[in-house]
PDB file of C-alpha atoms in Angstrom:
ATOM      1  CA  UNK A  40      17.669 -38.117  -0.097  1.00 53.00           C
ATOM      2  CA  UNK A  41      17.073 -37.906  -3.854  1.00 58.00           C
ATOM      3  CA  UNK A  42      20.004 -36.067  -5.456  1.00 59.00           C
ATOM      4  CA  UNK A  43      17.509 -33.970  -7.444  1.00 69.00           C
ATOM      5  CA  UNK A  44      15.511 -33.068  -4.328  1.00 65.00           C
ATOM      6  CA  UNK A  45      16.570 -29.418  -4.230  1.00 62.00           C
ATOM      7  CA  UNK A  46      16.268 -29.028  -8.004  1.00 63.00           C
ATOM      8  CA  UNK A  47      12.699 -30.292  -7.768  1.00 70.00           C
ATOM      9  CA  UNK A  48      11.860 -28.107  -4.770  1.00 79.00           C
ATOM     10  CA  UNK A  49      13.054 -24.666  -5.793  1.00 85.00           C
ATOM     11  CA  UNK A  50      10.827 -22.747  -3.364  1.00 87.00           C
ATOM     12  CA  UNK A  51      12.176 -24.749  -0.437  1.00 90.00           C
ATOM     13  CA  UNK A  52      15.728 -24.150  -1.672  1.00 91.00           C
ATOM     14  CA  UNK A  53      15.074 -20.420  -1.901  1.00 93.00           C
ATOM     15  CA  UNK A  54      13.479 -20.413   1.564  1.00 93.00           C
ATOM     16  CA  UNK A  55      16.561 -22.101   3.038  1.00 95.00           C
ATOM     17  CA  UNK A  56      18.813 -19.370   1.617  1.00 96.00           C
ATOM     18  CA  UNK A  57      16.524 -16.724   3.107  1.00 97.00           C
ATOM     19  CA  UNK A  58      16.528 -18.461   6.497  1.00 96.00           C
ATOM     20  CA  UNK A  59      20.319 -18.636   6.454  1.00 96.00           C
ATOM     21  CA  UNK A  60      20.473 -14.932   5.592  1.00 97.00           C
ATOM     22  CA  UNK A  61      18.288 -14.186   8.629  1.00 97.00           C
ATOM     23  CA  UNK A  62      20.545 -16.034  11.065  1.00 96.00           C
ATOM     24  CA  UNK A  63      22.914 -13.051  11.624  1.00 95.00           C
ATOM     25  CA  UNK A  64      19.901 -10.780  12.299  1.00 96.00           C
ATOM     26  CA  UNK A  65      18.298 -13.287  14.681  1.00 96.00           C
ATOM     27  CA  UNK A  66      21.556 -13.880  16.523  1.00 95.00           C
ATOM     28  CA  UNK A  67      22.127 -10.166  16.977  1.00 95.00           C
ATOM     29  CA  UNK A  68      18.603  -9.374  18.169  1.00 94.00           C
ATOM     30  CA  UNK A  69      18.875 -12.321  20.586  1.00 94.00           C
ATOM     31  CA  UNK A  70      22.018 -10.745  22.013  1.00 93.00           C
ATOM     32  CA  UNK A  71      20.648  -7.180  22.091  1.00 92.00           C
ATOM     33  CA  UNK A  72      17.148  -7.890  23.412  1.00 91.00           C
ATOM     34  CA  UNK A  73      17.848 -11.172  25.186  1.00 90.00           C
ATOM     35  CA  UNK A  74      21.260 -12.198  26.454  1.00 91.00           C
ATOM     36  CA  UNK A  75      22.442  -8.628  27.135  1.00 89.00           C
ATOM     37  CA  UNK A  76      19.370  -8.021  29.317  1.00 88.00           C
ATOM     38  CA  UNK A  77      19.723 -11.380  31.060  1.00 89.00           C
ATOM     39  CA  UNK A  78      23.362 -10.689  31.904  1.00 87.00           C
ATOM     40  CA  UNK A  79      22.293  -7.428  33.547  1.00 83.00           C
ATOM     41  CA  UNK A  80      19.545  -9.083  35.567  1.00 84.00           C
ATOM     42  CA  UNK A  81      16.721  -7.464  33.592  1.00 83.00           C
ATOM     43  CA  UNK A  82      15.473 -10.750  32.181  1.00 84.00           C
ATOM     44  CA  UNK A  83      15.289 -14.394  33.208  1.00 87.00           C
ATOM     45  CA  UNK A  84      17.891 -16.535  31.455  1.00 86.00           C
ATOM     46  CA  UNK A  85      15.226 -18.725  29.807  1.00 87.00           C
ATOM     47  CA  UNK A  86      13.639 -15.611  28.274  1.00 86.00           C
ATOM     48  CA  UNK A  87      16.951 -14.641  26.709  1.00 88.00           C
ATOM     49  CA  UNK A  88      16.313 -17.386  24.127  1.00 92.00           C
ATOM     50  CA  UNK A  89      12.957 -15.835  23.128  1.00 93.00           C
ATOM     51  CA  UNK A  90      14.242 -14.487  19.796  1.00 93.00           C
ATOM     52  CA  UNK A  91      15.602 -17.897  18.869  1.00 92.00           C
ATOM     53  CA  UNK A  92      12.821 -20.278  19.880  1.00 93.00           C
ATOM     54  CA  UNK A  93       9.878 -18.096  18.778  1.00 95.00           C
ATOM     55  CA  UNK A  94      10.975 -18.108  15.093  1.00 95.00           C
ATOM     56  CA  UNK A  95      11.392 -21.896  15.307  1.00 95.00           C
ATOM     57  CA  UNK A  96       7.888 -22.253  16.764  1.00 96.00           C
ATOM     58  CA  UNK A  97       6.538 -19.925  14.067  1.00 96.00           C
ATOM     59  CA  UNK A  98       8.090 -22.118  11.359  1.00 96.00           C
ATOM     60  CA  UNK A  99       6.608 -25.284  12.897  1.00 96.00           C
ATOM     61  CA  UNK A 100       3.195 -23.627  13.290  1.00 95.00           C
ATOM     62  CA  UNK A 101       3.298 -22.391   9.684  1.00 95.00           C
ATOM     63  CA  UNK A 102       4.082 -25.803   8.195  1.00 95.00           C
ATOM     64  CA  UNK A 103       1.362 -27.362  10.361  1.00 95.00           C
ATOM     65  CA  UNK A 104      -1.101 -24.708   9.162  1.00 94.00           C
ATOM     66  CA  UNK A 105      -0.173 -25.422   5.554  1.00 93.00           C
ATOM     67  CA  UNK A 106      -0.516 -29.188   6.026  1.00 93.00           C
ATOM     68  CA  UNK A 107      -4.010 -28.822   7.512  1.00 92.00           C
ATOM     69  CA  UNK A 108      -5.075 -26.343   4.831  1.00 91.00           C
ATOM     70  CA  UNK A 109      -3.840 -28.416   1.876  1.00 89.00           C
ATOM     71  CA  UNK A 110      -5.112 -31.633   3.449  1.00 89.00           C
ATOM     72  CA  UNK A 111      -8.612 -30.164   3.632  1.00 87.00           C
ATOM     73  CA  UNK A 112      -8.772 -28.146   0.416  1.00 85.00           C
ATOM     74  CA  UNK A 113      -5.934 -29.165  -1.927  1.00 77.00           C
ATOM     75  CA  UNK A 114      -5.482 -32.878  -1.519  1.00 72.00           C
ATOM     76  CA  UNK A 115      -3.398 -33.380  -4.649  1.00 73.00           C
ATOM     77  CA  UNK A 116       0.394 -32.910  -4.401  1.00 77.00           C
ATOM     78  CA  UNK A 117       0.022 -32.462  -0.646  1.00 83.00           C
ATOM     79  CA  UNK A 118       3.660 -33.005   0.327  1.00 85.00           C
ATOM     80  CA  UNK A 119       5.027 -30.872  -2.494  1.00 87.00           C
ATOM     81  CA  UNK A 120       2.696 -27.989  -1.672  1.00 88.00           C
ATOM     82  CA  UNK A 121       3.590 -28.010   2.032  1.00 90.00           C
ATOM     83  CA  UNK A 122       7.336 -28.408   1.522  1.00 90.00           C
ATOM     84  CA  UNK A 123       7.398 -25.579  -1.023  1.00 90.00           C
ATOM     85  CA  UNK A 124       5.298 -23.151   0.987  1.00 91.00           C
ATOM     86  CA  UNK A 125       6.682 -19.648   1.552  1.00 92.00           C
ATOM     87  CA  UNK A 126       4.398 -19.112   4.544  1.00 94.00           C
ATOM     88  CA  UNK A 127       6.981 -20.139   7.205  1.00 95.00           C
ATOM     89  CA  UNK A 128       9.488 -17.650   5.802  1.00 95.00           C
ATOM     90  CA  UNK A 129       6.960 -14.824   5.558  1.00 96.00           C
ATOM     91  CA  UNK A 130       5.788 -15.420   9.125  1.00 96.00           C
ATOM     92  CA  UNK A 131       9.339 -15.189  10.480  1.00 97.00           C
ATOM     93  CA  UNK A 132       9.805 -11.947   8.553  1.00 97.00           C
ATOM     94  CA  UNK A 133       6.566 -10.679  10.101  1.00 96.00           C
ATOM     95  CA  UNK A 134       7.953 -11.435  13.551  1.00 96.00           C
ATOM     96  CA  UNK A 135      11.089  -9.413  12.796  1.00 96.00           C
ATOM     97  CA  UNK A 136       9.040  -6.311  11.929  1.00 96.00           C
ATOM     98  CA  UNK A 137       7.806  -6.147  15.519  1.00 94.00           C
ATOM     99  CA  UNK A 138       9.196  -4.166  18.431  1.00 91.00           C
ATOM    100  CA  UNK A 139      10.645  -6.021  21.443  1.00 90.00           C
ATOM    101  CA  UNK A 140       7.625  -5.218  23.630  1.00 89.00           C
ATOM    102  CA  UNK A 141       4.776  -6.410  21.407  1.00 91.00           C
ATOM    103  CA  UNK A 142       2.802  -9.175  23.113  1.00 90.00           C
ATOM    104  CA  UNK A 143       3.568 -12.565  21.569  1.00 91.00           C
ATOM    105  CA  UNK A 144      -0.136 -13.494  21.572  1.00 92.00           C
ATOM    106  CA  UNK A 145      -0.881 -10.450  19.409  1.00 93.00           C
ATOM    107  CA  UNK A 146       1.877 -11.526  17.026  1.00 94.00           C
ATOM    108  CA  UNK A 147       0.674 -15.135  16.809  1.00 94.00           C
ATOM    109  CA  UNK A 148      -2.970 -14.090  16.500  1.00 95.00           C
ATOM    110  CA  UNK A 149      -2.310 -11.730  13.597  1.00 96.00           C
ATOM    111  CA  UNK A 150       0.011 -14.268  11.942  1.00 96.00           C
ATOM    112  CA  UNK A 151      -2.862 -16.775  11.997  1.00 95.00           C
ATOM    113  CA  UNK A 152      -5.232 -14.139  10.567  1.00 95.00           C
ATOM    114  CA  UNK A 153      -2.972 -13.131   7.687  1.00 94.00           C
ATOM    115  CA  UNK A 154      -2.182 -16.797   7.015  1.00 94.00           C
ATOM    116  CA  UNK A 155      -5.889 -17.269   6.333  1.00 93.00           C
ATOM    117  CA  UNK A 156      -6.120 -14.062   4.309  1.00 91.00           C
ATOM    118  CA  UNK A 157      -3.135 -15.121   2.188  1.00 89.00           C
ATOM    119  CA  UNK A 158      -5.285 -17.930   0.783  1.00 88.00           C
ATOM    120  CA  UNK A 159      -7.811 -15.392  -0.468  1.00 87.00           C
ATOM    121  CA  UNK A 160      -5.756 -12.410  -1.649  1.00 83.00           C
ATOM    122  CA  UNK A 161      -2.235 -12.204  -3.083  1.00 85.00           C
ATOM    123  CA  UNK A 162      -0.865  -8.976  -1.650  1.00 90.00           C
ATOM    124  CA  UNK A 163       2.330  -8.253   0.258  1.00 93.00           C
ATOM    125  CA  UNK A 164       1.797 -10.525   3.243  1.00 92.00           C
ATOM    126  CA  UNK A 165       4.433  -8.931   5.495  1.00 96.00           C
ATOM    127  CA  UNK A 166       3.122  -5.403   4.968  1.00 96.00           C
ATOM    128  CA  UNK A 167      -0.436  -6.561   5.645  1.00 96.00           C
ATOM    129  CA  UNK A 168       0.705  -8.101   8.936  1.00 96.00           C
ATOM    130  CA  UNK A 169       2.591  -4.953   9.952  1.00 96.00           C
ATOM    131  CA  UNK A 170      -0.367  -2.690   9.152  1.00 96.00           C
ATOM    132  CA  UNK A 171      -2.847  -4.826  11.118  1.00 96.00           C
ATOM    133  CA  UNK A 172      -0.580  -4.937  14.193  1.00 95.00           C
ATOM    134  CA  UNK A 173       0.001  -1.186  13.884  1.00 94.00           C
ATOM    135  CA  UNK A 174      -3.753  -0.545  13.969  1.00 94.00           C
ATOM    136  CA  UNK A 175      -4.161  -2.855  16.980  1.00 93.00           C
ATOM    137  CA  UNK A 176      -1.386  -1.089  18.871  1.00 92.00           C
ATOM    138  CA  UNK A 177      -2.807   2.322  17.978  1.00 89.00           C
ATOM    139  CA  UNK A 178      -6.200   1.248  19.297  1.00 87.00           C
ATOM    140  CA  UNK A 179      -4.847  -0.076  22.588  1.00 83.00           C
ATOM    141  CA  UNK A 180      -2.039   2.461  22.924  1.00 77.00           C
ATOM    142  CA  UNK A 181       1.270   2.401  21.082  1.00 72.00           C
ATOM    143  CA  UNK A 182       4.123   0.293  22.465  1.00 74.00           C
ATOM    144  CA  UNK A 183       7.676   1.631  22.766  1.00 78.00           C
ATOM    145  CA  UNK A 184      10.438  -0.122  20.843  1.00 82.00           C
ATOM    146  CA  UNK A 185      12.861   0.429  23.702  1.00 78.00           C
ATOM    147  CA  UNK A 186      13.799  -2.740  25.567  1.00 75.00           C
ATOM    148  CA  UNK A 187      14.090  -2.768  29.372  1.00 76.00           C
ATOM    149  CA  UNK A 188      17.777  -1.818  29.334  1.00 71.00           C
ATOM    150  CA  UNK A 189      17.231   1.066  26.919  1.00 73.00           C
ATOM    151  CA  UNK A 190      14.289   2.347  28.983  1.00 70.00           C
ATOM    152  CA  UNK A 191      16.363   2.222  32.178  1.00 69.00           C
ATOM    153  CA  UNK A 192      19.492   3.834  30.760  1.00 67.00           C
ATOM    154  CA  UNK A 193      18.373   6.344  28.149  1.00 62.00           C
ATOM    155  CA  UNK A 194      21.789   6.961  26.635  1.00 66.00           C
ATOM    156  CA  UNK A 195      22.442   8.530  23.254  1.00 71.00           C
ATOM    157  CA  UNK A 196      23.575   6.340  20.364  1.00 81.00           C
ATOM    158  CA  UNK A 197      26.460   7.093  18.031  1.00 86.00           C
ATOM    159  CA  UNK A 198      26.540   6.304  14.320  1.00 87.00           C
ATOM    160  CA  UNK A 199      28.393   3.032  14.916  1.00 90.00           C
ATOM    161  CA  UNK A 200      25.848   1.921  17.562  1.00 88.00           C
ATOM    162  CA  UNK A 201      22.992   2.633  15.170  1.00 90.00           C
ATOM    163  CA  UNK A 202      24.783   0.978  12.251  1.00 91.00           C
ATOM    164  CA  UNK A 203      25.270  -2.204  14.256  1.00 91.00           C
ATOM    165  CA  UNK A 204      21.654  -2.101  15.490  1.00 90.00           C
ATOM    166  CA  UNK A 205      21.828  -0.999  19.125  1.00 90.00           C
ATOM    167  CA  UNK A 206      19.317   1.819  18.641  1.00 88.00           C
ATOM    168  CA  UNK A 207      15.647   1.813  19.661  1.00 88.00           C
ATOM    169  CA  UNK A 208      13.928   0.083  16.761  1.00 89.00           C
ATOM    170  CA  UNK A 209      12.143  -3.020  15.486  1.00 92.00           C
ATOM    171  CA  UNK A 210      13.833  -6.279  16.444  1.00 93.00           C
ATOM    172  CA  UNK A 211      14.893  -7.000  12.863  1.00 92.00           C
ATOM    173  CA  UNK A 212      16.699  -3.698  12.454  1.00 92.00           C
ATOM    174  CA  UNK A 213      20.484  -3.964  12.185  1.00 92.00           C
ATOM    175  CA  UNK A 214      22.096  -2.353   9.163  1.00 92.00           C
ATOM    176  CA  UNK A 215      25.330  -4.308   9.584  1.00 94.00           C
ATOM    177  CA  UNK A 216      23.765  -7.764   9.860  1.00 96.00           C
ATOM    178  CA  UNK A 217      21.104  -7.060   7.238  1.00 96.00           C
ATOM    179  CA  UNK A 218      23.906  -6.222   4.807  1.00 96.00           C
ATOM    180  CA  UNK A 219      25.432  -9.604   5.689  1.00 96.00           C
ATOM    181  CA  UNK A 220      22.048 -11.189   4.998  1.00 96.00           C
ATOM    182  CA  UNK A 221      21.813  -9.360   1.670  1.00 97.00           C
ATOM    183  CA  UNK A 222      25.130 -10.838   0.538  1.00 97.00           C
ATOM    184  CA  UNK A 223      23.826 -14.320   1.377  1.00 97.00           C
ATOM    185  CA  UNK A 224      20.556 -13.661  -0.481  1.00 96.00           C
ATOM    186  CA  UNK A 225      22.540 -12.855  -3.615  1.00 95.00           C
ATOM    187  CA  UNK A 226      23.245 -16.612  -3.852  1.00 93.00           C
ATOM    188  CA  UNK A 227      19.502 -17.142  -4.447  1.00 93.00           C
ATOM    189  CA  UNK A 228      18.944 -16.888  -8.203  1.00 89.00           C
ATOM    190  CA  UNK A 229      15.316 -15.833  -7.678  1.00 91.00           C
ATOM    191  CA  UNK A 230      16.184 -12.940  -5.356  1.00 95.00           C
ATOM    192  CA  UNK A 231      15.662  -9.487  -6.901  1.00 95.00           C
ATOM    193  CA  UNK A 232      18.942  -8.029  -5.672  1.00 95.00           C
ATOM    194  CA  UNK A 233      18.640  -4.868  -7.771  1.00 96.00           C
ATOM    195  CA  UNK A 234      15.561  -3.557  -5.917  1.00 97.00           C
ATOM    196  CA  UNK A 235      17.338  -2.825  -2.585  1.00 97.00           C
ATOM    197  CA  UNK A 236      20.338  -1.222  -4.331  1.00 97.00           C
ATOM    198  CA  UNK A 237      18.326   1.090  -6.586  1.00 97.00           C
ATOM    199  CA  UNK A 238      15.860   1.978  -3.805  1.00 97.00           C
ATOM    200  CA  UNK A 239      18.650   2.796  -1.349  1.00 97.00           C
ATOM    201  CA  UNK A 240      20.525   4.876  -3.909  1.00 97.00           C
ATOM    202  CA  UNK A 241      17.401   6.908  -4.744  1.00 97.00           C
ATOM    203  CA  UNK A 242      16.632   7.249  -1.014  1.00 97.00           C
ATOM    204  CA  UNK A 243      20.095   8.691  -0.340  1.00 96.00           C
ATOM    205  CA  UNK A 244      20.087  11.030  -3.363  1.00 96.00           C
ATOM    206  CA  UNK A 245      16.603  12.347  -2.593  1.00 96.00           C
ATOM    207  CA  UNK A 246      17.569  12.673   1.068  1.00 95.00           C
ATOM    208  CA  UNK A 247      20.647  14.730   0.130  1.00 95.00           C
ATOM    209  CA  UNK A 248      18.387  16.940  -1.999  1.00 94.00           C
ATOM    210  CA  UNK A 249      16.097  17.484   0.994  1.00 93.00           C
ATOM    211  CA  UNK A 250      19.170  18.320   3.090  1.00 92.00           C
ATOM    212  CA  UNK A 251      20.247  20.825   0.422  1.00 89.00           C
ATOM    213  CA  UNK A 252      16.913  22.665   0.613  1.00 89.00           C
ATOM    214  CA  UNK A 253      17.221  22.689   4.421  1.00 82.00           C
ATOM    215  CA  UNK A 254      14.412  20.286   5.268  1.00 80.00           C
ATOM    216  CA  UNK A 255      16.712  18.467   7.705  1.00 81.00           C
ATOM    217  CA  UNK A 256      20.425  17.962   8.339  1.00 88.00           C
ATOM    218  CA  UNK A 257      22.870  15.348   7.112  1.00 91.00           C
ATOM    219  CA  UNK A 258      23.111  14.143  10.702  1.00 90.00           C
ATOM    220  CA  UNK A 259      19.342  13.499  10.716  1.00 90.00           C
ATOM    221  CA  UNK A 260      19.625  11.631   7.422  1.00 92.00           C
ATOM    222  CA  UNK A 261      22.289   9.267   8.763  1.00 92.00           C
ATOM    223  CA  UNK A 262      20.467   8.614  12.044  1.00 91.00           C
ATOM    224  CA  UNK A 263      17.164   7.988  10.268  1.00 91.00           C
ATOM    225  CA  UNK A 264      18.798   5.686   7.727  1.00 92.00           C
ATOM    226  CA  UNK A 265      20.418   3.460  10.350  1.00 91.00           C
ATOM    227  CA  UNK A 266      17.587   3.456  12.890  1.00 89.00           C
ATOM    228  CA  UNK A 267      14.385   3.258  10.829  1.00 87.00           C
ATOM    229  CA  UNK A 268      14.311  -0.384   9.647  1.00 92.00           C
ATOM    230  CA  UNK A 269      14.823   0.984   6.132  1.00 95.00           C
ATOM    231  CA  UNK A 270      17.388  -1.658   5.164  1.00 96.00           C
ATOM    232  CA  UNK A 271      15.228  -4.473   6.514  1.00 97.00           C
ATOM    233  CA  UNK A 272      12.271  -3.257   4.462  1.00 97.00           C
ATOM    234  CA  UNK A 273      14.297  -2.888   1.264  1.00 97.00           C
ATOM    235  CA  UNK A 274      16.115  -6.231   1.578  1.00 97.00           C
ATOM    236  CA  UNK A 275      13.413  -8.452   3.066  1.00 96.00           C
ATOM    237  CA  UNK A 276      10.014  -6.853   2.408  1.00 96.00           C
ATOM    238  CA  UNK A 277      10.089  -4.853  -0.832  1.00 95.00           C
ATOM    239  CA  UNK A 278      12.121  -7.533  -2.634  1.00 94.00           C
ATOM    240  CA  UNK A 279       9.908 -10.573  -2.010  1.00 92.00           C
ATOM    241  CA  UNK A 280       9.681 -12.139  -5.449  1.00 87.00           C
ATOM    242  CA  UNK A 281       5.967 -12.944  -5.607  1.00 87.00           C
ATOM    243  CA  UNK A 282       4.920  -9.469  -4.440  1.00 89.00           C
ATOM    244  CA  UNK A 283       7.238  -7.294  -6.546  1.00 91.00           C
ATOM    245  CA  UNK A 284       7.575  -6.479 -10.283  1.00 91.00           C
ATOM    246  CA  UNK A 285       9.237  -8.852 -12.726  1.00 88.00           C
ATOM    247  CA  UNK A 286      10.603  -6.893 -15.691  1.00 89.00           C
ATOM    248  CA  UNK A 287      13.586  -4.552 -15.315  1.00 91.00           C
ATOM    249  CA  UNK A 288      11.521  -1.500 -16.306  1.00 92.00           C
ATOM    250  CA  UNK A 289       8.834  -2.323 -13.737  1.00 93.00           C
ATOM    251  CA  UNK A 290      11.454  -2.999 -11.052  1.00 94.00           C
ATOM    252  CA  UNK A 291      13.196   0.297 -11.856  1.00 96.00           C
ATOM    253  CA  UNK A 292       9.983   2.310 -11.489  1.00 96.00           C
ATOM    254  CA  UNK A 293       9.077   0.404  -8.333  1.00 96.00           C
ATOM    255  CA  UNK A 294      12.510   0.947  -6.792  1.00 97.00           C
ATOM    256  CA  UNK A 295      12.614   4.664  -7.624  1.00 97.00           C
ATOM    257  CA  UNK A 296       9.173   5.199  -6.098  1.00 97.00           C
ATOM    258  CA  UNK A 297      10.145   3.284  -2.952  1.00 97.00           C
ATOM    259  CA  UNK A 298      13.330   5.348  -2.589  1.00 97.00           C
ATOM    260  CA  UNK A 299      11.463   8.659  -2.896  1.00 97.00           C
ATOM    261  CA  UNK A 300       8.585   7.612  -0.647  1.00 97.00           C
ATOM    262  CA  UNK A 301      11.004   6.191   1.946  1.00 97.00           C
ATOM    263  CA  UNK A 302      12.988   9.417   2.061  1.00 96.00           C
ATOM    264  CA  UNK A 303       9.841  11.470   2.616  1.00 95.00           C
ATOM    265  CA  UNK A 304       8.051   9.287   5.176  1.00 96.00           C
ATOM    266  CA  UNK A 305      11.201   8.466   7.171  1.00 95.00           C
ATOM    267  CA  UNK A 306      13.050  11.785   7.135  1.00 93.00           C
ATOM    268  CA  UNK A 307      10.213  14.304   6.962  1.00 93.00           C
ATOM    269  CA  UNK A 308       7.246  12.529   8.552  1.00 92.00           C
ATOM    270  CA  UNK A 309       9.083  10.058  10.818  1.00 90.00           C
ATOM    271  CA  UNK A 310       6.424   7.442   9.974  1.00 93.00           C
ATOM    272  CA  UNK A 311       8.056   4.346   8.528  1.00 95.00           C
ATOM    273  CA  UNK A 312       4.673   2.597   8.682  1.00 95.00           C
ATOM    274  CA  UNK A 313       3.709   4.650   5.608  1.00 96.00           C
ATOM    275  CA  UNK A 314       6.455   2.891   3.648  1.00 97.00           C
ATOM    276  CA  UNK A 315       4.861  -0.441   4.558  1.00 97.00           C
ATOM    277  CA  UNK A 316       1.525   1.027   3.421  1.00 97.00           C
ATOM    278  CA  UNK A 317       2.978   2.153   0.087  1.00 97.00           C
ATOM    279  CA  UNK A 318       4.536  -1.276  -0.624  1.00 97.00           C
ATOM    280  CA  UNK A 319       1.251  -2.938   0.372  1.00 96.00           C
ATOM    281  CA  UNK A 320      -0.764  -0.715  -1.977  1.00 95.00           C
ATOM    282  CA  UNK A 321       1.726  -1.294  -4.783  1.00 95.00           C
ATOM    283  CA  UNK A 322       1.345  -5.048  -4.311  1.00 93.00           C
ATOM    284  CA  UNK A 323      -2.420  -4.599  -4.756  1.00 92.00           C
ATOM    285  CA  UNK A 324      -1.742  -2.688  -7.973  1.00 91.00           C
ATOM    286  CA  UNK A 325       0.528  -5.481  -9.209  1.00 88.00           C
ATOM    287  CA  UNK A 326      -2.096  -8.080  -8.331  1.00 82.00           C
ATOM    288  CA  UNK A 327      -4.784  -6.227 -10.305  1.00 82.00           C
ATOM    289  CA  UNK A 328      -2.388  -5.429 -13.162  1.00 75.00           C
ATOM    290  CA  UNK A 329      -1.243  -9.038 -13.526  1.00 68.00           C
ATOM    291  CA  UNK A 330      -4.823 -10.350 -13.518  1.00 55.00           C
ATOM    292  CA  UNK A 331      -5.830  -7.750 -16.082  1.00 44.00           C
ATOM    293  CA  UNK A 332      -3.190  -8.872 -18.553  1.00 35.00           C
ATOM    294  CA  UNK A 333      -3.357 -12.612 -18.027  1.00 38.00           C
TER     295      UNK A 333
END
């Protein structure tokens, strides 16, 4: 391999860091929603590997999609364009926003749809995917995020359980392992590490203010923080470089707004989907704003 390969393929290098950061999350969700169920007889052993082989298949599908697309429409620099595509990473992140009971054909179908749409509009891809699946599930009847074991034994969860990720939530939700992923992402020079920190700080401060005026309790704040996919959204969705602000002032405003909105929609409305909607709409604003001043 050319010694300058990674220097000449910075998007691929960044993607590899992101994939490595996702390994702790994928391993944990495989244990929680796969191997733990298989050991209890709730799942066939082969299906315990679902959360490991599906992301691999998504990556392969995404690179194949990109190859076909660039072969047909962008014939120049074909290899470079495919190798440096962010689509495989975004599609894996989309998968992790799903609950454990969402049909895989729905996931793959919407991934294919947003892959096509991504060639036409430059908005937050992951949020768009989440919103489309949400509308589909609402139309056909919402799907519980509880896996088979959680549905069978409806036990309460302590703070530590929720912090680790054993609560009823999206498959990518695990505060502990997302924090591990965040530390890995800090090795990526293009990662906007300040957005999650500022957003989380504002979220906590605004949440404490809401507690002070008796909108909810501190106990509710802690439970909602650990079990709402908040950390996943801040670390992996709101901070995607091409869909978030560039300058420090813009990032500061963006982060403050996310923190306030997150605190309201998660703690007061219990509708985390509205946070995805806000980030999606903000990405539209950024798209229009950037075009306006080019």
